[in-house]
Amino acid sequence: MAEGPLKGLCLELQDGAFPLLHEIIATTNTEEAFKDADVAVLVGAKPRGPGMERKDLLNENAKIFKAQGEAIDKVAKKTIKVLVVGNPANTNALIASTYAPSIPKKNFTALTRLDQNRAVSQIADRLKARVEDVKNIVIWGNHSLTQYPDVNHGEVIVNGQKKKIREAVADDTFLNEAFLARVQKRGGEIISVMKKSSAASAASAACDHVHDWWVGTKPGEFVSMGVISDNNKYQVSGNLVYSFPVQCKNGEWEIVNGLPIDEFSRKKIKATEDELLEERKMALGN
Ligand code: LMR
């Protein structure tokens, strides 16, 4: 079933005339696909069908990401960097990592850069600022409706002046309600108008994620990535793939610990953690 779209993708990759594309191996065999891989972007997951419960979706995806984790464990480089895009991305990344015990857990990540980019562009639009002048918005937690897009640590340049985002927007009700809902529900908004999931913006965010992980983040800036929650200082339980602010250097990410968290944020950070704990229980039974 995947062969038709795969063939089409190869034709498009050829047509892109990408200077760094030297060879394409088109295969539906996981071991062939992951052999000696340095980076894997896992985009294929089973979407929710009519009448399907979240638990059914997690069970179906657990099978896919278990098989991919096992193949990665067997044939990929032990230094492989894995980005999971297919939903439920955070828990799928945790499942793949669980079945790849010979690869460090920190090498499995999930995409929340798409949510970060969405949040940045909403703020830029609101303030008539440029997207590159909006920095350090954090996405906490799950790539789902419970995610928490947090502007409290962010800055923006408006009319040549650098300001905290909260000061520049000067509308806490908007930031704590309409803005949050817009970013949280953006994936659904796209599905409702296009009748399919985001594609171009998701692909672009995946490139941003892998680029920054590999090449490093800019000095003084952080980005959001779903990463293993062990050793975070935000009271989030360990062994979840949870989106945190991270900085990347020499091909490694590190959680930016020590950001001040107010009461409102604490509740949001906890609510999305609770959802991930529930997903983990459904998918892995613990
Ligand atoms: C998105 O955020 O655009 C997608 O993850 C939505 C979806 O459920 O496919």
Coordinates of C-alpha atoms and ligand atoms in Angstrom, one line a residue:
M1 CA 0.0 0.0 0.0
A2 CA 2.9 2.4 0.8
E3 CA 4.7 1.7 -2.5
G4 CA 2.7 4.1 -4.7
P5 CA 3.3 7.2 -2.5
L6 CA 6.9 6.1 -2.0
K7 CA 7.5 6.0 -5.7
G8 CA 5.9 9.5 -6.1
L9 CA 8.1 10.8 -3.3
C10 CA 11.3 9.5 -5.1
L11 CA 10.2 11.3 -8.3
E12 CA 9.7 14.5 -6.3
L13 CA 13.1 14.2 -4.6
Q14 CA 14.8 13.8 -8.0
D15 CA 12.9 16.8 -9.3
G16 CA 14.1 18.9 -6.4
A17 CA 17.7 18.6 -7.7
F18 CA 19.0 18.9 -4.1
P19 CA 22.8 19.3 -4.2
L20 CA 23.2 17.1 -1.0
L21 CA 21.0 14.2 -2.3
H22 CA 23.4 11.6 -3.6
E23 CA 21.4 8.4 -3.5
I24 CA 17.8 7.3 -2.7
I25 CA 17.1 3.8 -1.3
A26 CA 13.3 3.4 -1.6
T27 CA 12.3 0.4 0.5
T28 CA 9.5 -0.8 2.8
N29 CA 12.0 -3.1 4.6
T30 CA 12.8 -1.4 8.0
E31 CA 16.2 -3.1 8.4
E32 CA 17.3 -1.9 4.9
A33 CA 15.9 1.6 5.6
F34 CA 17.8 2.1 8.9
K35 CA 21.1 0.3 8.0
D36 CA 23.9 2.5 9.4
A37 CA 21.6 5.5 9.6
D38 CA 22.9 8.7 11.3
V39 CA 19.5 10.3 11.3
A40 CA 16.0 8.9 11.0
V41 CA 12.8 10.9 10.7
L42 CA 9.8 8.7 11.4
V43 CA 6.8 10.2 9.7
G44 CA 4.6 7.2 9.2
A45 CA 2.0 6.5 11.8
K46 CA -1.6 5.3 11.7
P47 CA -4.0 8.2 11.8
R48 CA -7.2 8.1 13.9
G49 CA -10.1 6.5 11.9
P50 CA -13.8 6.8 12.4
G51 CA -14.9 5.4 15.7
M52 CA -11.4 4.8 16.9
E53 CA -10.6 5.5 20.5
R54 CA -7.3 7.1 21.6
K55 CA -6.4 3.7 23.2
D56 CA -6.9 1.9 19.8
L57 CA -4.7 4.5 18.1
L58 CA -2.0 4.1 20.7
N59 CA -2.2 0.3 20.4
E60 CA -1.9 0.4 16.6
N61 CA 1.0 2.8 16.7
A62 CA 2.7 0.8 19.4
K63 CA 3.0 -2.0 16.9
I64 CA 4.5 0.2 14.2
F65 CA 7.0 2.0 16.5
K66 CA 8.0 -1.2 18.3
A67 CA 9.0 -2.7 14.9
Q68 CA 10.9 0.5 14.0
G69 CA 12.6 0.6 17.4
E70 CA 13.7 -3.0 17.1
A71 CA 15.1 -2.4 13.5
I72 CA 16.9 0.7 14.6
D73 CA 18.4 -1.2 17.6
K74 CA 19.6 -3.9 15.3
V75 CA 21.1 -2.1 12.3
A76 CA 21.4 1.7 12.8
K77 CA 24.5 3.5 14.1
K78 CA 24.5 3.6 17.9
T79 CA 24.8 7.4 17.6
I80 CA 21.6 7.7 15.4
K81 CA 19.4 10.7 16.0
V82 CA 15.7 9.9 15.7
L83 CA 13.0 12.4 15.2
V84 CA 9.4 11.1 15.5
V85 CA 6.8 13.2 13.6
G86 CA 4.0 10.6 13.3
N87 CA 1.3 11.0 16.0
P88 CA 1.0 10.6 18.9
A89 CA 4.6 11.7 18.3
N90 CA 5.8 11.9 21.9
T91 CA 4.6 8.5 23.0
N92 CA 5.6 6.9 19.6
A93 CA 9.2 8.2 20.3
L94 CA 9.1 6.6 23.8
I95 CA 7.9 3.3 22.4
A96 CA 10.6 3.3 19.7
S97 CA 13.2 4.1 22.3
T98 CA 11.9 1.3 24.7
Y99 CA 12.5 -1.3 21.9
A100 CA 15.9 0.0 21.1
P101 CA 17.7 -0.6 24.4
S102 CA 21.2 -0.4 22.9
I103 CA 20.7 3.3 21.7
P104 CA 20.7 6.0 24.3
K105 CA 17.3 7.4 25.2
K106 CA 18.4 10.9 24.5
N107 CA 18.7 10.0 20.8
F108 CA 14.9 9.7 20.5
T109 CA 13.0 12.9 20.1
A110 CA 9.6 14.1 19.0
L111 CA 8.5 17.1 16.9
T112 CA 7.1 20.1 18.8
R113 CA 9.0 22.6 16.6
L114 CA 5.9 22.9 14.5
D115 CA 4.0 24.1 17.6
Q116 CA 6.9 26.6 18.3
N117 CA 6.8 27.9 14.8
R118 CA 3.0 28.3 15.0
A119 CA 3.3 30.2 18.2
V120 CA 6.0 32.4 16.9
S121 CA 4.1 33.3 13.8
Q122 CA 0.9 34.1 15.8
I123 CA 2.8 36.5 18.0
A124 CA 4.6 38.1 15.0
D125 CA 1.3 38.6 13.3
R126 CA -0.3 40.1 16.4
L127 CA 2.5 42.6 16.9
K128 CA 3.3 43.2 13.2
A129 CA 6.8 42.0 13.9
R130 CA 9.1 39.8 11.9
V131 CA 9.1 36.1 12.8
E132 CA 12.9 36.1 13.2
D133 CA 12.5 38.8 15.8
V134 CA 10.3 36.6 18.1
K135 CA 12.5 34.4 20.3
N136 CA 12.4 31.9 23.1
I137 CA 8.7 30.8 23.1
V138 CA 8.6 27.4 24.9
I139 CA 6.3 24.5 24.0
W140 CA 5.9 22.3 27.1
G141 CA 4.7 18.7 27.0
N142 CA 2.8 16.8 24.5
H143 CA 2.2 17.5 20.8
S144 CA -1.6 17.5 21.4
L145 CA -4.3 19.7 22.7
T146 CA -2.8 19.8 26.2
Q147 CA 0.5 21.3 25.0
Y148 CA 1.4 24.6 26.7
P149 CA 2.8 27.3 24.5
D150 CA 4.5 29.6 27.0
V151 CA 5.6 33.1 26.1
N152 CA 6.8 34.1 29.6
H153 CA 10.5 33.7 28.7
G154 CA 10.2 35.1 25.2
E155 CA 11.4 38.4 23.6
V156 CA 10.4 40.3 20.5
I157 CA 11.7 43.3 18.6
V158 CA 9.0 45.8 17.8
N159 CA 9.8 49.1 16.1
G160 CA 13.5 48.5 16.7
Q161 CA 13.0 47.9 20.5
K162 CA 13.5 44.6 22.3
K163 CA 10.7 43.7 24.8
K164 CA 9.4 40.8 26.7
I165 CA 6.5 39.3 24.7
R166 CA 4.0 39.7 27.6
E167 CA 4.9 43.5 27.8
A168 CA 4.7 43.9 24.0
V169 CA 1.4 42.2 23.6
A170 CA 0.0 43.7 26.9
D171 CA -3.1 41.5 26.9
D172 CA -2.8 38.5 29.3
T173 CA -6.3 37.3 28.5
F174 CA -5.4 36.9 24.9
L175 CA -2.0 35.2 25.7
N176 CA -3.6 32.8 28.3
E177 CA -6.7 32.0 26.3
A178 CA -7.2 32.7 22.6
F179 CA -3.4 32.4 21.8
L180 CA -3.1 29.1 23.6
A181 CA -6.2 27.6 22.0
R182 CA -5.1 28.8 18.5
V183 CA -1.7 27.1 18.8
Q184 CA -3.1 24.0 20.5
K185 CA -5.8 23.5 17.9
R186 CA -3.9 24.5 14.8
G187 CA -3.3 20.9 13.6
G188 CA -7.0 20.3 13.8
E189 CA -7.8 23.6 12.0
I190 CA -5.6 22.6 9.1
I191 CA -7.2 19.1 9.0
S192 CA -10.7 20.7 8.9
V193 CA -9.9 22.9 5.9
M194 CA -7.5 20.7 4.0
K195 CA -9.1 17.3 4.9
K196 CA -5.6 16.1 5.7
S197 CA -2.8 16.8 8.1
S198 CA -0.3 19.6 7.7
A199 CA 2.5 18.7 5.4
A200 CA 4.7 21.6 4.2
S201 CA 4.9 23.3 7.6
A202 CA 5.5 19.9 9.4
A203 CA 8.3 19.1 6.9
S204 CA 9.9 22.5 7.4
A205 CA 9.7 22.2 11.2
A206 CA 11.3 18.8 11.0
C207 CA 14.2 20.3 9.0
D208 CA 14.5 23.1 11.7
H209 CA 14.6 20.5 14.5
V210 CA 17.2 18.3 12.9
H211 CA 19.3 21.3 11.8
D212 CA 19.5 22.7 15.2
W213 CA 20.1 19.4 16.9
W214 CA 23.0 18.7 14.5
V215 CA 24.4 22.2 14.0
G216 CA 23.5 23.8 17.3
T217 CA 21.2 26.5 18.5
K218 CA 22.1 30.2 18.3
P219 CA 23.8 31.8 21.3
G220 CA 21.2 32.9 23.9
E221 CA 18.3 31.1 22.1
F222 CA 16.5 28.0 22.9
V223 CA 14.1 25.8 20.9
S224 CA 11.5 23.2 21.9
M225 CA 12.0 19.5 21.4
G226 CA 10.2 16.5 22.8
V227 CA 13.0 14.8 24.7
I228 CA 13.4 12.2 27.4
S229 CA 12.4 13.8 30.7
D230 CA 15.0 12.2 32.9
N231 CA 17.0 14.9 34.8
N232 CA 14.7 17.9 34.2
K233 CA 14.3 20.4 37.0
Y234 CA 10.7 21.2 36.3
Q235 CA 9.2 18.4 38.4
V236 CA 8.1 16.4 35.3
S237 CA 8.2 12.6 35.9
G238 CA 11.1 10.7 34.3
N239 CA 10.8 8.4 31.3
L240 CA 8.4 10.5 29.2
V241 CA 9.2 12.1 25.9
Y242 CA 8.2 15.6 26.9
S243 CA 8.7 18.9 25.1
F244 CA 11.1 21.2 27.0
P245 CA 13.2 24.3 26.1
V246 CA 16.6 23.0 24.9
Q247 CA 19.9 24.3 23.7
C248 CA 22.0 22.2 21.3
K249 CA 25.7 22.1 20.9
N250 CA 28.1 19.5 19.4
G251 CA 25.2 17.4 18.3
E252 CA 23.7 17.1 21.8
W253 CA 20.6 18.7 23.3
E254 CA 20.4 19.9 26.9
I255 CA 17.3 21.0 28.8
V256 CA 17.4 24.7 29.7
N257 CA 16.8 24.2 33.4
G258 CA 16.0 27.0 35.8
L259 CA 13.4 29.1 34.0
P260 CA 11.0 30.7 36.5
I261 CA 7.6 29.0 36.4
D262 CA 4.5 30.8 37.7
E263 CA 1.4 29.2 39.1
F264 CA -0.6 29.3 35.9
S265 CA 2.3 27.7 34.0
R266 CA 2.8 25.0 36.7
K267 CA -0.8 23.8 36.2
K268 CA -0.4 23.7 32.4
I269 CA 2.9 21.9 32.6
K270 CA 1.3 19.3 35.0
A271 CA -1.8 18.8 32.8
T272 CA 0.2 17.9 29.7
E273 CA 2.5 15.6 31.8
D274 CA -0.6 13.8 33.1
E275 CA -1.8 13.2 29.6
L276 CA 1.6 11.7 28.6
L277 CA 1.6 9.5 31.7
E278 CA -1.8 8.2 30.6
E279 CA -0.6 7.6 27.1
R280 CA 2.5 5.7 28.4
K281 CA 0.2 3.5 30.5
M282 CA -2.0 2.7 27.5
A283 CA 0.9 2.1 25.1
L284 CA 3.4 0.4 27.4
G285 CA 1.3 -0.7 30.4
N286 CA 3.4 1.3 33.0
Ligands
LMR1 C1 -0.4 18.9 13.2 O1 -0.1 19.4 14.3 O2 -0.5 19.5 12.2 C2 -0.7 17.4 13.2 O3 0.1 16.8 14.2 C3 -2.1 17.1 13.3 C4 -2.5 15.7 13.2 O4 -3.2 15.2 14.0 O5 -2.1 15.0 12.2

